Amino acid sequence: MIKGMYDAPKIEVRVVNEVSNPTEYLCGVRVRGVRVPGLTSRIPELLFADDAVLLAESSSELHAALDTITEWSDIWEMAVNASKCGIMTISGELTTDMTLQGQKVDSTDQYTYLDYIMNNKWDVSRTIKNNNNKVRKSVYAIYSFLRRSDVLKALKIKFINSVLMPMDVTDGRD
């Protein structure tokens, strides 16, 4: 499911009864199986700027991936704040405590990544509600502009595509 989030994502915007054409959007820089300078192994994760998602089939696989990130971070003198990290298991249990640069990484039943609220039950209702609220607030903020009859529909759609959608996708962050 996580990998599916990054396969050519598209978005449409509905304003009253009008819907924009689907358009592709980018969520940061997508890199799979990053080749790490100075290391011979690959890290099986998806990197987005300073965020990372590790995907592992087992506790031992996750442990090895965390060790690789620790090694890379130590080589490049980068500190990781493990308190901002979390481990969410979908099925099964962790067989041991997990650490990153010597800091314990806590387990969680829910994790938010790029505004997607994931949980171990695969329930997406909180994400849908969260996204609806964000879009609703954004649309209310530009409602008077969108209601103007003297503004061409094409210009409104261009405005939505270039201002509203990027604002919603990045949550206002550059």
mmCIF file of N, CA and C in Angstrom, residues 4-85:
data_model
loop_
_atom_site.group_PDB
_atom_site.id
_atom_site.type_symbol
_atom_site.label_atom_id
_atom_site.label_comp_id
_atom_site.label_asym_id
_atom_site.label_seq_id
_atom_site.Cartn_x
_atom_site.Cartn_y
_atom_site.Cartn_z
ATOM 1 N N GLY A 4 2.245 1.987 -3.312
ATOM 2 C CA GLY A 4 1.200 2.470 -4.201
ATOM 3 C C GLY A 4 0.947 3.957 -4.074
ATOM 4 N N MET A 5 1.294 4.532 -2.911
ATOM 5 C CA MET A 5 1.107 5.973 -2.710
ATOM 6 C C MET A 5 1.994 6.786 -3.639
ATOM 7 N N TYR A 6 3.055 6.176 -4.147
ATOM 8 C CA TYR A 6 4.047 6.917 -4.920
ATOM 9 C C TYR A 6 3.999 6.608 -6.411
ATOM 10 N N ASP A 7 3.090 5.753 -6.849
ATOM 11 C CA ASP A 7 3.003 5.391 -8.256
ATOM 12 C C ASP A 7 2.085 6.358 -8.989
ATOM 13 N N ALA A 8 2.663 7.391 -9.593
ATOM 14 C CA ALA A 8 1.941 8.388 -10.400
ATOM 15 C C ALA A 8 0.674 8.885 -9.716
ATOM 16 N N PRO A 9 0.803 9.526 -8.554
ATOM 17 C CA PRO A 9 -0.396 10.009 -7.865
ATOM 18 C C PRO A 9 -1.074 11.126 -8.653
ATOM 19 N N LYS A 10 -2.389 11.120 -8.623
ATOM 20 C CA LYS A 10 -3.171 12.144 -9.317
ATOM 21 C C LYS A 10 -4.169 12.739 -8.334
ATOM 22 N N ILE A 11 -4.611 13.948 -8.649
ATOM 23 C CA ILE A 11 -5.577 14.631 -7.797
ATOM 24 C C ILE A 11 -6.564 15.381 -8.671
ATOM 25 N N GLU A 12 -7.812 15.448 -8.215
ATOM 26 C CA GLU A 12 -8.855 16.243 -8.848
ATOM 27 C C GLU A 12 -9.411 17.185 -7.794
ATOM 28 N N VAL A 13 -9.909 18.334 -8.233
ATOM 29 C CA VAL A 13 -10.514 19.285 -7.311
ATOM 30 C C VAL A 13 -11.945 19.540 -7.756
ATOM 31 N N ARG A 14 -12.878 19.412 -6.812
ATOM 32 C CA ARG A 14 -14.283 19.684 -7.100
ATOM 33 C C ARG A 14 -14.671 20.985 -6.411
ATOM 34 N N VAL A 15 -15.272 21.896 -7.172
ATOM 35 C CA VAL A 15 -15.825 23.131 -6.628
ATOM 36 C C VAL A 15 -17.284 23.150 -7.056
ATOM 37 N N VAL A 16 -18.159 22.968 -6.106
ATOM 38 C CA VAL A 16 -19.590 22.823 -6.326
ATOM 39 C C VAL A 16 -19.802 21.655 -7.283
ATOM 40 N N ASN A 17 -20.237 21.898 -8.526
ATOM 41 C CA ASN A 17 -20.480 20.810 -9.471
ATOM 42 C C ASN A 17 -19.403 20.681 -10.536
ATOM 43 N N GLU A 18 -18.379 21.503 -10.468
ATOM 44 C CA GLU A 18 -17.308 21.444 -11.456
ATOM 45 C C GLU A 18 -16.113 20.697 -10.889
ATOM 46 N N VAL A 19 -15.538 19.808 -11.711
ATOM 47 C CA VAL A 19 -14.376 19.021 -11.294
ATOM 48 C C VAL A 19 -13.242 19.297 -12.265
ATOM 49 N N SER A 20 -12.075 19.571 -11.724
ATOM 50 C CA SER A 20 -10.913 19.810 -12.583
ATOM 51 C C SER A 20 -10.486 18.501 -13.230
ATOM 52 N N ASN A 21 -9.686 18.599 -14.268
ATOM 53 C CA ASN A 21 -9.099 17.409 -14.872
ATOM 54 C C ASN A 21 -8.102 16.799 -13.899
ATOM 55 N N PRO A 22 -7.961 15.459 -13.916
ATOM 56 C CA PRO A 22 -6.947 14.853 -13.044
ATOM 57 C C PRO A 22 -5.566 15.355 -13.441
ATOM 58 N N THR A 23 -4.760 15.631 -12.457
ATOM 59 C CA THR A 23 -3.400 16.077 -12.724
ATOM 60 C C THR A 23 -2.451 15.366 -11.781
ATOM 61 N N GLU A 24 -1.282 15.042 -12.283
ATOM 62 C CA GLU A 24 -0.282 14.362 -11.473
ATOM 63 C C GLU A 24 0.389 15.364 -10.545
ATOM 64 N N TYR A 25 0.742 14.921 -9.359
ATOM 65 C CA TYR A 25 1.493 15.779 -8.456
ATOM 66 C C TYR A 25 2.641 14.994 -7.857
ATOM 67 N N LEU A 26 3.665 15.717 -7.456
ATOM 68 C CA LEU A 26 4.858 15.094 -6.897
ATOM 69 C C LEU A 26 4.936 15.378 -5.411
ATOM 70 N N CYS A 27 5.334 14.378 -4.650
ATOM 71 C CA CYS A 27 5.489 14.515 -3.193
ATOM 72 C C CYS A 27 6.963 14.410 -2.871
ATOM 73 N N GLY A 28 7.731 15.398 -3.145
ATOM 74 C CA GLY A 28 9.154 15.328 -2.843
ATOM 75 C C GLY A 28 9.910 14.557 -3.907
ATOM 76 N N VAL A 29 11.106 14.135 -3.559
ATOM 77 C CA VAL A 29 11.970 13.419 -4.492
ATOM 78 C C VAL A 29 11.867 11.937 -4.194
ATOM 79 N N ARG A 30 11.378 11.169 -5.152
ATOM 80 C CA ARG A 30 11.184 9.748 -4.945
ATOM 81 C C ARG A 30 12.450 9.000 -5.357
ATOM 82 N N VAL A 31 12.965 8.195 -4.463
ATOM 83 C CA VAL A 31 14.151 7.393 -4.751
ATOM 84 C C VAL A 31 13.920 6.028 -4.133
ATOM 85 N N ARG A 32 14.086 4.973 -4.902
ATOM 86 C CA ARG A 32 13.898 3.623 -4.361
ATOM 87 C C ARG A 32 15.246 2.937 -4.242
ATOM 88 N N GLY A 33 15.424 2.197 -3.166
ATOM 89 C CA GLY A 33 16.652 1.445 -2.971
ATOM 90 C C GLY A 33 17.869 2.329 -3.124
ATOM 91 N N VAL A 34 17.961 3.341 -2.317
ATOM 92 C CA VAL A 34 19.000 4.358 -2.455
ATOM 93 C C VAL A 34 20.388 3.750 -2.333
ATOM 94 N N ARG A 35 21.269 4.127 -3.237
ATOM 95 C CA ARG A 35 22.676 3.730 -3.145
ATOM 96 C C ARG A 35 23.345 4.729 -2.219
ATOM 97 N N VAL A 36 23.911 4.246 -1.144
ATOM 98 C CA VAL A 36 24.503 5.115 -0.135
ATOM 99 C C VAL A 36 25.999 5.241 -0.382
ATOM 100 N N PRO A 37 26.538 6.473 -0.481
ATOM 101 C CA PRO A 37 27.971 6.650 -0.710
ATOM 102 C C PRO A 37 28.792 5.972 0.383
ATOM 103 N N GLY A 38 29.777 5.190 -0.024
ATOM 104 C CA GLY A 38 30.668 4.552 0.937
ATOM 105 C C GLY A 38 30.191 3.203 1.434
ATOM 106 N N LEU A 39 28.966 2.816 1.137
ATOM 107 C CA LEU A 39 28.458 1.512 1.558
ATOM 108 C C LEU A 39 28.206 0.651 0.335
ATOM 109 N N THR A 40 28.349 -0.657 0.507
ATOM 110 C CA THR A 40 28.143 -1.556 -0.629
ATOM 111 C C THR A 40 26.721 -2.095 -0.687
ATOM 112 N N SER A 41 25.959 -1.936 0.387
ATOM 113 C CA SER A 41 24.593 -2.454 0.390
ATOM 114 C C SER A 41 23.597 -1.351 0.049
ATOM 115 N N ARG A 42 22.391 -1.777 -0.275
ATOM 116 C CA ARG A 42 21.326 -0.823 -0.571
ATOM 117 C C ARG A 42 20.419 -0.693 0.647
ATOM 118 N N ILE A 43 19.800 0.466 0.805
ATOM 119 C CA ILE A 43 18.815 0.664 1.865
ATOM 120 C C ILE A 43 17.437 0.574 1.210
ATOM 121 N N PRO A 44 16.599 -0.391 1.635
ATOM 122 C CA PRO A 44 15.298 -0.570 0.984
ATOM 123 C C PRO A 44 14.236 0.378 1.530
ATOM 124 N N GLU A 45 14.308 1.641 1.188
ATOM 125 C CA GLU A 45 13.330 2.598 1.682
ATOM 126 C C GLU A 45 13.026 3.631 0.617
ATOM 127 N N LEU A 46 12.064 4.444 0.910
ATOM 128 C CA LEU A 46 11.692 5.551 0.046
ATOM 129 C C LEU A 46 12.090 6.815 0.777
ATOM 130 N N LEU A 47 12.889 7.665 0.139
ATOM 131 C CA LEU A 47 13.343 8.891 0.797
ATOM 132 C C LEU A 47 12.609 10.098 0.236
ATOM 133 N N PHE A 48 12.202 10.991 1.102
ATOM 134 C CA PHE A 48 11.582 12.250 0.730
ATOM 135 C C PHE A 48 12.243 13.331 1.557
ATOM 136 N N ALA A 49 13.160 14.044 0.963
ATOM 137 C CA ALA A 49 13.895 15.102 1.659
ATOM 138 C C ALA A 49 14.503 14.533 2.924
ATOM 139 N N ASP A 50 14.030 14.975 4.087
ATOM 140 C CA ASP A 50 14.624 14.481 5.327
ATOM 141 C C ASP A 50 13.765 13.406 5.994
ATOM 142 N N ASP A 51 12.785 12.872 5.293
ATOM 143 C CA ASP A 51 11.936 11.811 5.824
ATOM 144 C C ASP A 51 12.293 10.490 5.169
ATOM 145 N N ALA A 52 12.105 9.414 5.889
ATOM 146 C CA ALA A 52 12.346 8.089 5.323
ATOM 147 C C ALA A 52 11.288 7.123 5.821
ATOM 148 N N VAL A 53 10.910 6.199 4.959
ATOM 149 C CA VAL A 53 10.027 5.101 5.332
ATOM 150 C C VAL A 53 10.797 3.828 5.065
ATOM 151 N N LEU A 54 10.907 2.995 6.067
ATOM 152 C CA LEU A 54 11.544 1.692 5.899
ATOM 153 C C LEU A 54 10.449 0.650 5.776
ATOM 154 N N LEU A 55 10.586 -0.220 4.810
ATOM 155 C CA LEU A 55 9.646 -1.318 4.633
ATOM 156 C C LEU A 55 10.407 -2.610 4.884
ATOM 157 N N ALA A 56 9.925 -3.419 5.821
ATOM 158 C CA ALA A 56 10.620 -4.656 6.157
ATOM 159 C C ALA A 56 9.606 -5.771 6.365
ATOM 160 N N GLU A 57 9.992 -6.969 5.969
ATOM 161 C CA GLU A 57 9.125 -8.137 6.113
ATOM 162 C C GLU A 57 9.265 -8.804 7.474
ATOM 163 N N SER A 58 10.336 -8.494 8.204
ATOM 164 C CA SER A 58 10.580 -9.164 9.482
ATOM 165 C C SER A 58 11.348 -8.238 10.416
ATOM 166 N N SER A 59 11.388 -8.620 11.692
ATOM 167 C CA SER A 59 12.154 -7.845 12.675
ATOM 168 C C SER A 59 13.626 -7.819 12.307
ATOM 169 N N SER A 60 14.150 -8.949 11.834
ATOM 170 C CA SER A 60 15.578 -8.993 11.490
ATOM 171 C C SER A 60 15.885 -8.102 10.293
ATOM 172 N N GLU A 61 14.981 -8.064 9.323
ATOM 173 C CA GLU A 61 15.162 -7.192 8.156
ATOM 174 C C GLU A 61 15.114 -5.720 8.575
ATOM 175 N N LEU A 62 14.191 -5.375 9.468
ATOM 176 C CA LEU A 62 14.086 -4.003 9.963
ATOM 177 C C LEU A 62 15.330 -3.626 10.755
ATOM 178 N N HIS A 63 15.797 -4.536 11.586
ATOM 179 C CA HIS A 63 17.006 -4.293 12.386
ATOM 180 C C HIS A 63 18.197 -4.003 11.473
ATOM 181 N N ALA A 64 18.344 -4.800 10.416
ATOM 182 C CA ALA A 64 19.453 -4.605 9.474
ATOM 183 C C ALA A 64 19.340 -3.250 8.771
ATOM 184 N N ALA A 65 18.125 -2.863 8.378
ATOM 185 C CA ALA A 65 17.931 -1.572 7.704
ATOM 186 C C ALA A 65 18.240 -0.414 8.649
ATOM 187 N N LEU A 66 17.815 -0.512 9.910
ATOM 188 C CA LEU A 66 18.121 0.532 10.892
ATOM 189 C C LEU A 66 19.622 0.623 11.139
ATOM 190 N N ASP A 67 20.298 -0.525 11.172
ATOM 191 C CA ASP A 67 21.756 -0.525 11.329
ATOM 192 C C ASP A 67 22.434 0.164 10.150
ATOM 193 N N THR A 68 21.919 -0.057 8.940
ATOM 194 C CA THR A 68 22.489 0.576 7.752
ATOM 195 C C THR A 68 22.311 2.090 7.811
ATOM 196 N N ILE A 69 21.139 2.542 8.230
ATOM 197 C CA ILE A 69 20.915 3.988 8.364
ATOM 198 C C ILE A 69 21.815 4.565 9.449
ATOM 199 N N THR A 70 21.973 3.845 10.551
ATOM 200 C CA THR A 70 22.869 4.299 11.621
ATOM 201 C C THR A 70 24.293 4.436 11.097
ATOM 202 N N GLU A 71 24.750 3.435 10.355
ATOM 203 C CA GLU A 71 26.110 3.469 9.802
ATOM 204 C C GLU A 71 26.277 4.649 8.849
ATOM 205 N N TRP A 72 25.315 4.830 7.952
ATOM 206 C CA TRP A 72 25.381 5.932 6.994
ATOM 207 C C TRP A 72 25.366 7.278 7.726
ATOM 208 N N SER A 73 24.468 7.417 8.707
ATOM 209 C CA SER A 73 24.359 8.672 9.464
ATOM 210 C C SER A 73 25.642 8.978 10.220
ATOM 211 N N ASP A 74 26.250 7.949 10.791
ATOM 212 C CA ASP A 74 27.508 8.147 11.512
ATOM 213 C C ASP A 74 28.628 8.573 10.566
ATOM 214 N N ILE A 75 28.704 7.930 9.402
ATOM 215 C CA ILE A 75 29.739 8.272 8.418
ATOM 216 C C ILE A 75 29.607 9.734 7.993
ATOM 217 N N TRP A 76 28.395 10.172 7.746
ATOM 218 C CA TRP A 76 28.147 11.524 7.247
ATOM 219 C C TRP A 76 27.851 12.516 8.370
ATOM 220 N N GLU A 77 28.090 12.082 9.606
ATOM 221 C CA GLU A 77 27.944 12.930 10.795
ATOM 222 C C GLU A 77 26.578 13.609 10.857
ATOM 223 N N MET A 78 25.545 12.806 10.641
ATOM 224 C CA MET A 78 24.170 13.296 10.708
ATOM 225 C C MET A 78 23.486 12.644 11.899
ATOM 226 N N ALA A 79 22.814 13.445 12.700
ATOM 227 C CA ALA A 79 22.095 12.921 13.861
ATOM 228 C C ALA A 79 20.642 12.632 13.492
ATOM 229 N N VAL A 80 20.144 11.524 13.991
ATOM 230 C CA VAL A 80 18.750 11.146 13.792
ATOM 231 C C VAL A 80 18.032 11.309 15.126
ATOM 232 N N ASN A 81 16.880 11.921 15.105
ATOM 233 C CA ASN A 81 16.084 12.094 16.314
ATOM 234 C C ASN A 81 15.078 10.947 16.390
ATOM 235 N N ALA A 82 15.432 9.889 17.115
ATOM 236 C CA ALA A 82 14.585 8.698 17.192
ATOM 237 C C ALA A 82 13.237 8.981 17.844
ATOM 238 N N SER A 83 13.137 10.052 18.620
ATOM 239 C CA SER A 83 11.849 10.374 19.248
ATOM 240 C C SER A 83 10.812 10.804 18.212
ATOM 241 N N LYS A 84 11.264 11.190 17.016
ATOM 242 C CA LYS A 84 10.344 11.548 15.941
ATOM 243 C C LYS A 84 10.057 10.357 15.029
ATOM 244 N N CYS A 85 10.600 9.201 15.374
ATOM 245 C CA CYS A 85 10.428 7.992 14.577
ATOM 246 C C CYS A 85 9.422 7.070 15.253
#
